[in-house]
Amino acid sequence: MNTQPTSAHPATSAIRAYLGGSFNPVHNGHIQMAMQVYNKLLPIAKEEQRSLYVSLLPNARSPFKQKTIAPEHRLAMLKLATKDTPLQISELELWQSPPVYSIDSVRKLKQHYPNDSLIFIMGMDSLSSLDKWKDGLKLTDYVHLWVFERFANTNPVQADQSVVTNTPETQVPVSQVPDSQVASIQMPIELKKQITDIPANLTQPINTLFLPVKQAPNQPLSIQQTNPQPLNNERQGRIYLDPYPIATISSTLIRKQLSQPLFNTKLTSTELISNPSTAFIKLLNPAVYRYIIAHQLYSAA
């Protein structure tokens, strides 16, 4: 098999994917989402002989949320949660004065990495409300979108029945969305023509996308096995709907649970985890949990 980079991208170009959010605090759902993207993109990047970077992109304090903890704490927890993983952290937004909008961030990323394939990761709830964001429909002028459309029920943290996010730009929904409802979610009609079922389409430069030929069932995805055919008048990013079920975890409920009086007692970590009302601790990286307790974040002692 020919493994030389195609003419669609320079040999020096990389694949860069970003999962944005407040990460207040970062939890296992965030890591699961980012790792799913990394694992799917890695074989494509290897075949195309390109570097792959999947990064968590913590935002500045959202204009919609006034109680986000200090950036240095969120950054420290992200470093603990991503230790021993291939994931990286981008501080592009973290130290800026709010409000900071995604459209401004993707423009800066495009300026920094003009030859790279840029991907933004989000949930279906964010995609469906993209027309409510500042210039949200223009995001695909600069980046592709990787969208998770299915969410697995996660106990012991039970979220409410609506799709709620920490902020309008936090990427992890916090309630289970049945498949039947997912199918009925209305995304902005302007974006529907950009949907693709081929994740490798998201590794192409936005103004030179290619249409792969059909593949046999269960055949590993391979850009080199396709006949590159430029898509007509295609100058926008593609949108891939990933059916992989992501754990539904609510950062809001985690913060609420951490403020319980139980955390001001002398119960051990084992006793706290075995308590039904505090079993949510298992949804946090142990190092992140210890950091929260040590620094008494979210009123936890």
GROMACS .gro file of C-alpha atoms in nm:
model
  301
    1MET     CA    1   0.000   0.000   0.000
    2ASN     CA    2   0.123   0.345  -0.082
    3THR     CA    3   0.183   0.533   0.243
    4GLN     CA    4   0.322   0.857   0.103
    5PRO     CA    5   0.128   1.172   0.195
    6THR     CA    6  -0.127   1.269  -0.067
    7SER     CA    7  -0.115   1.598  -0.251
    8ALA     CA    8  -0.419   1.710  -0.053
    9HIS     CA    9  -0.195   1.824   0.230
   10PRO     CA   10   0.175   1.909   0.272
   11ALA     CA   11   0.392   1.650   0.444
   12THR     CA   12   0.444   1.898   0.728
   13SER     CA   13   0.075   1.949   0.799
   14ALA     CA   14  -0.075   1.809   1.117
   15ILE     CA   15  -0.421   1.704   1.235
   16ARG     CA   16  -0.535   1.909   1.534
   17ALA     CA   17  -0.858   1.843   1.725
   18TYR     CA   18  -0.988   2.054   2.015
   19LEU     CA   19  -1.245   1.985   2.285
   20GLY     CA   20  -1.349   2.313   2.442
   21GLY     CA   21  -1.526   2.372   2.770
   22SER     CA   22  -1.497   2.520   3.117
   23PHE     CA   23  -1.377   2.187   3.267
   24ASN     CA   24  -1.513   2.298   3.601
   25PRO     CA   25  -1.410   2.036   3.704
   26VAL     CA   26  -1.272   1.808   3.433
   27HIS     CA   27  -1.432   1.462   3.460
   28ASN     CA   28  -1.412   1.121   3.296
   29GLY     CA   29  -1.669   1.212   3.030
   30HIS     CA   30  -1.439   1.482   2.892
   31ILE     CA   31  -1.146   1.242   2.874
   32GLN     CA   32  -1.359   0.968   2.718
   33MET     CA   33  -1.477   1.203   2.444
   34ALA     CA   34  -1.128   1.330   2.360
   35MET     CA   35  -0.978   0.980   2.363
   36GLN     CA   36  -1.248   0.849   2.128
   37VAL     CA   37  -1.149   1.114   1.874
   38TYR     CA   38  -0.780   1.043   1.925
   39ASN     CA   39  -0.821   0.668   1.878
   40LYS     CA   40  -1.023   0.714   1.559
   41LEU     CA   41  -0.785   0.966   1.408
   42LEU     CA   42  -0.460   0.791   1.501
   43PRO     CA   43  -0.464   0.523   1.226
   44ILE     CA   44  -0.555   0.789   0.968
   45ALA     CA   45  -0.270   1.013   1.085
   46LYS     CA   46  -0.023   0.724   1.076
   47GLU     CA   47  -0.125   0.626   0.724
   48GLU     CA   48  -0.095   0.983   0.602
   49GLN     CA   49   0.234   1.024   0.794
   50ARG     CA   50   0.105   1.327   0.979
   51SER     CA   51   0.131   1.440   1.339
   52LEU     CA   52  -0.184   1.418   1.550
   53TYR     CA   53  -0.271   1.650   1.839
   54VAL     CA   54  -0.593   1.619   2.038
   55SER     CA   55  -0.618   1.895   2.296
   56LEU     CA   56  -0.850   2.008   2.572
   57LEU     CA   57  -0.922   2.379   2.528
   58PRO     CA   58  -1.028   2.534   2.861
   59ASN     CA   59  -1.211   2.859   2.815
   60ALA     CA   60  -1.186   3.184   3.001
   61ARG     CA   61  -1.471   3.246   3.240
   62SER     CA   62  -1.786   3.229   3.033
   63PRO     CA   63  -2.000   3.543   3.019
   64PHE     CA   64  -2.290   3.308   3.104
   65LYS     CA   65  -2.127   3.168   3.418
   66GLN     CA   66  -1.987   3.385   3.694
   67LYS     CA   67  -1.872   3.117   3.940
   68THR     CA   68  -1.606   2.938   3.739
   69ILE     CA   69  -1.304   2.879   3.963
   70ALA     CA   70  -0.964   3.035   3.898
   71PRO     CA   71  -0.793   2.936   3.572
   72GLU     CA   72  -0.485   2.803   3.750
   73HIS     CA   73  -0.697   2.546   3.937
   74ARG     CA   74  -0.874   2.428   3.623
   75LEU     CA   75  -0.541   2.403   3.443
   76ALA     CA   76  -0.386   2.205   3.728
   77MET     CA   77  -0.676   1.959   3.727
   78LEU     CA   78  -0.652   1.920   3.348
   79LYS     CA   79  -0.284   1.836   3.380
   80LEU     CA   80  -0.365   1.569   3.638
   81ALA     CA   81  -0.650   1.424   3.430
   82THR     CA   82  -0.443   1.402   3.111
   83LYS     CA   83  -0.129   1.259   3.271
   84ASP     CA   84  -0.031   0.929   3.109
   85THR     CA   85  -0.261   0.999   2.812
   86PRO     CA   86  -0.171   1.129   2.464
   87LEU     CA   87  -0.400   1.427   2.518
   88GLN     CA   88  -0.266   1.781   2.532
   89ILE     CA   89  -0.389   2.110   2.677
   90SER     CA   90  -0.423   2.434   2.483
   91GLU     CA   91  -0.413   2.755   2.688
   92LEU     CA   92  -0.528   2.966   2.394
   93GLU     CA   93  -0.841   3.094   2.571
   94LEU     CA   94  -0.762   3.035   2.936
   95TRP     CA   95  -0.583   3.358   3.024
   96GLN     CA   96  -0.786   3.593   2.806
   97SER     CA   97  -1.032   3.840   2.953
   98PRO     CA   98  -1.390   3.720   2.903
   99PRO     CA   99  -1.595   3.704   2.701
  100VAL     CA  100  -1.396   3.483   2.462
  101TYR     CA  101  -1.589   3.334   2.172
  102SER     CA  102  -1.521   3.017   1.975
  103ILE     CA  103  -1.527   3.200   1.643
  104ASP     CA  104  -1.236   3.417   1.757
  105SER     CA  105  -1.044   3.111   1.874
  106VAL     CA  106  -1.083   2.920   1.548
  107ARG     CA  107  -0.967   3.224   1.353
  108LYS     CA  108  -0.655   3.242   1.568
  109LEU     CA  109  -0.593   2.869   1.527
  110LYS     CA  110  -0.624   2.903   1.151
  111GLN     CA  111  -0.371   3.186   1.159
  112HIS     CA  112  -0.130   2.981   1.373
  113TYR     CA  113  -0.172   2.659   1.172
  114PRO     CA  114  -0.273   2.759   0.817
  115ASN     CA  115  -0.169   2.424   0.663
  116ASP     CA  116  -0.313   2.196   0.931
  117SER     CA  117  -0.649   2.022   0.946
  118LEU     CA  118  -0.842   2.173   1.238
  119ILE     CA  119  -1.130   1.996   1.413
  120PHE     CA  120  -1.362   2.116   1.689
  121ILE     CA  121  -1.526   1.849   1.908
  122MET     CA  122  -1.873   1.903   2.053
  123GLY     CA  123  -2.201   1.737   2.149
  124MET     CA  124  -2.517   1.729   1.940
  125ASP     CA  125  -2.679   1.982   2.174
  126SER     CA  126  -2.409   2.234   2.088
  127LEU     CA  127  -2.440   2.166   1.716
  128SER     CA  128  -2.816   2.212   1.726
  129SER     CA  129  -2.778   2.554   1.890
  130LEU     CA  130  -2.482   2.672   1.684
  131ASP     CA  131  -2.690   2.943   1.521
  132LYS     CA  132  -2.731   3.097   1.869
  133TRP     CA  133  -2.353   3.135   1.917
  134LYS     CA  134  -2.170   3.445   1.807
  135ASP     CA  135  -2.108   3.378   1.434
  136GLY     CA  136  -2.158   3.010   1.515
  137LEU     CA  137  -2.248   2.913   1.159
  138LYS     CA  138  -1.915   3.054   1.044
  139LEU     CA  139  -1.714   2.806   1.252
  140THR     CA  140  -1.697   2.568   0.957
  141ASP     CA  141  -1.525   2.836   0.751
  142TYR     CA  142  -1.220   2.751   0.960
  143VAL     CA  143  -1.265   2.408   1.124
  144HIS     CA  144  -1.435   2.073   1.077
  145LEU     CA  145  -1.679   1.959   1.347
  146TRP     CA  146  -1.670   1.620   1.521
  147VAL     CA  147  -2.007   1.578   1.691
  148PHE     CA  148  -2.112   1.312   1.942
  149GLU     CA  149  -2.478   1.229   1.892
  150ARG     CA  150  -2.536   0.948   2.143
  151PHE     CA  151  -2.501   0.962   2.518
  152ALA     CA  152  -2.493   0.665   2.753
  153ASN     CA  153  -2.679   0.666   3.083
  154THR     CA  154  -2.431   0.710   3.367
  155ASN     CA  155  -2.500   0.632   3.730
  156PRO     CA  156  -2.452   0.730   4.009
  157VAL     CA  157  -2.490   1.089   3.884
  158GLN     CA  158  -2.839   1.132   3.742
  159ALA     CA  159  -2.890   1.455   3.553
  160ASP     CA  160  -3.225   1.614   3.488
  161GLN     CA  161  -3.435   1.529   3.184
  162SER     CA  162  -3.331   1.821   2.966
  163VAL     CA  163  -3.010   1.860   2.770
  164VAL     CA  164  -2.815   2.105   2.984
  165THR     CA  165  -2.456   2.222   2.950
  166ASN     CA  166  -2.224   2.412   3.181
  167THR     CA  167  -2.223   2.700   2.932
  168PRO     CA  168  -2.348   2.738   2.575
  169GLU     CA  169  -2.002   2.636   2.458
  170THR     CA  170  -1.934   2.344   2.693
  171GLN     CA  171  -1.919   2.033   2.486
  172VAL     CA  172  -2.053   1.752   2.711
  173PRO     CA  173  -2.432   1.711   2.752
  174VAL     CA  174  -2.541   1.604   3.100
  175SER     CA  175  -2.854   1.398   3.040
  176GLN     CA  176  -2.926   1.084   2.846
  177VAL     CA  177  -3.063   1.148   2.500
  178PRO     CA  178  -3.253   0.844   2.364
  179ASP     CA  179  -3.172   0.748   2.008
  180SER     CA  180  -3.523   0.840   1.895
  181GLN     CA  181  -3.479   1.193   2.029
  182VAL     CA  182  -3.132   1.228   1.883
  183ALA     CA  183  -3.275   1.159   1.538
  184SER     CA  184  -3.530   1.436   1.582
  185ILE     CA  185  -3.291   1.705   1.706
  186GLN     CA  186  -3.296   1.987   1.455
  187MET     CA  187  -2.954   2.114   1.362
  188PRO     CA  188  -2.928   2.440   1.166
  189ILE     CA  189  -3.044   2.364   0.813
  190GLU     CA  190  -2.747   2.554   0.671
  191LEU     CA  191  -2.513   2.286   0.808
  192LYS     CA  192  -2.692   1.971   0.693
  193LYS     CA  193  -2.521   1.964   0.354
  194GLN     CA  194  -2.184   1.945   0.529
  195ILE     CA  195  -2.249   1.614   0.709
  196THR     CA  196  -2.019   1.325   0.623
  197ASP     CA  197  -2.008   0.966   0.748
  198ILE     CA  198  -1.636   0.940   0.670
  199PRO     CA  199  -1.420   1.070   0.959
  200ALA     CA  200  -1.117   1.088   0.728
  201ASN     CA  201  -1.290   1.374   0.543
  202LEU     CA  202  -1.216   1.583   0.852
  203THR     CA  203  -0.843   1.546   0.795
  204GLN     CA  204  -0.852   1.729   0.461
  205PRO     CA  205  -0.789   2.101   0.412
  206ILE     CA  206  -1.123   2.278   0.410
  207ASN     CA  207  -1.087   2.423   0.060
  208THR     CA  208  -0.962   2.095  -0.095
  209LEU     CA  209  -1.183   1.823   0.047
  210PHE     CA  210  -1.210   1.492  -0.135
  211LEU     CA  211  -1.497   1.251  -0.178
  212PRO     CA  212  -1.388   0.893  -0.097
  213VAL     CA  213  -1.525   0.600  -0.290
  214LYS     CA  214  -1.755   0.353  -0.112
  215GLN     CA  215  -1.586   0.087   0.095
  216ALA     CA  216  -1.679  -0.272   0.167
  217PRO     CA  217  -1.836  -0.341   0.510
  218ASN     CA  218  -1.581  -0.377   0.794
  219GLN     CA  219  -1.298  -0.259   0.569
  220PRO     CA  220  -1.055  -0.033   0.761
  221LEU     CA  221  -1.083   0.329   0.657
  222SER     CA  222  -0.800   0.430   0.426
  223ILE     CA  223  -0.761   0.759   0.246
  224GLN     CA  224  -0.504   0.595   0.019
  225GLN     CA  225  -0.769   0.348  -0.102
  226THR     CA  226  -0.992   0.626  -0.230
  227ASN     CA  227  -1.000   0.810  -0.559
  228PRO     CA  228  -0.964   1.177  -0.460
  229GLN     CA  229  -1.242   1.373  -0.626
  230PRO     CA  230  -1.282   1.740  -0.528
  231LEU     CA  231  -1.622   1.818  -0.384
  232ASN     CA  232  -1.806   2.077  -0.591
  233ASN     CA  233  -1.775   2.431  -0.454
  234GLU     CA  234  -1.674   2.290  -0.116
  235ARG     CA  235  -1.505   2.560   0.087
  236GLN     CA  236  -1.644   2.476   0.431
  237GLY     CA  237  -1.558   2.221   0.695
  238ARG     CA  238  -1.732   1.887   0.718
  239ILE     CA  239  -1.940   1.760   1.010
  240TYR     CA  240  -1.895   1.402   1.132
  241LEU     CA  241  -2.167   1.260   1.361
  242ASP     CA  242  -1.999   1.003   1.585
  243PRO     CA  243  -2.246   0.742   1.716
  244TYR     CA  244  -2.011   0.632   1.996
  245PRO     CA  245  -2.198   0.660   2.331
  246ILE     CA  246  -2.033   0.905   2.570
  247ALA     CA  247  -2.097   0.900   2.945
  248THR     CA  248  -2.337   1.174   3.051
  249ILE     CA  249  -2.177   1.349   3.346
  250SER     CA  250  -2.283   1.682   3.490
  251SER     CA  251  -2.008   1.914   3.613
  252THR     CA  252  -2.284   2.121   3.773
  253LEU     CA  253  -2.405   1.826   3.981
  254ILE     CA  254  -2.050   1.731   4.072
  255ARG     CA  255  -1.992   2.080   4.209
  256LYS     CA  256  -2.320   2.065   4.397
  257GLN     CA  257  -2.235   1.727   4.547
  258LEU     CA  258  -1.891   1.848   4.655
  259SER     CA  259  -2.053   2.122   4.862
  260GLN     CA  260  -2.237   1.865   5.077
  261PRO     CA  261  -2.166   1.857   5.453
  262LEU     CA  262  -2.036   1.501   5.411
  263PHE     CA  263  -1.712   1.646   5.277
  264ASN     CA  264  -1.659   1.838   5.601
  265THR     CA  265  -1.658   1.515   5.804
  266LYS     CA  266  -1.371   1.277   5.869
  267LEU     CA  267  -1.503   1.007   5.639
  268THR     CA  268  -1.232   0.831   5.442
  269SER     CA  269  -1.230   0.833   5.062
  270THR     CA  270  -1.345   0.470   5.064
  271GLU     CA  271  -1.637   0.554   5.292
  272LEU     CA  272  -1.731   0.851   5.075
  273ILE     CA  273  -1.728   0.646   4.754
  274SER     CA  274  -1.941   0.372   4.915
  275ASN     CA  275  -2.199   0.630   5.020
  276PRO     CA  276  -2.478   0.642   4.755
  277SER     CA  277  -2.495   1.022   4.764
  278THR     CA  278  -2.121   1.065   4.703
  279ALA     CA  279  -2.052   0.777   4.465
  280PHE     CA  280  -2.011   1.040   4.190
  281ILE     CA  281  -1.646   1.060   4.305
  282LYS     CA  282  -1.581   0.763   4.075
  283LEU     CA  283  -1.657   0.991   3.779
  284LEU     CA  284  -1.348   1.198   3.859
  285ASN     CA  285  -0.985   1.108   3.807
  286PRO     CA  286  -0.857   1.017   4.159
  287ALA     CA  287  -0.579   1.275   4.131
  288VAL     CA  288  -0.833   1.541   4.034
  289TYR     CA  289  -1.051   1.447   4.332
  290ARG     CA  290  -0.754   1.470   4.570
  291TYR     CA  291  -0.666   1.810   4.425
  292ILE     CA  292  -1.022   1.937   4.481
  293ILE     CA  293  -1.018   1.824   4.844
  294ALA     CA  294  -0.666   1.954   4.912
  295HIS     CA  295  -0.752   2.300   4.778
  296GLN     CA  296  -1.108   2.300   4.918
  297LEU     CA  297  -1.258   2.377   4.581
  298TYR     CA  298  -1.638   2.396   4.541
  299SER     CA  299  -1.660   2.423   4.923
  300ALA     CA  300  -1.520   2.070   4.966
  301ALA     CA  301  -1.296   2.035   5.270
   0.00000   0.00000   0.00000
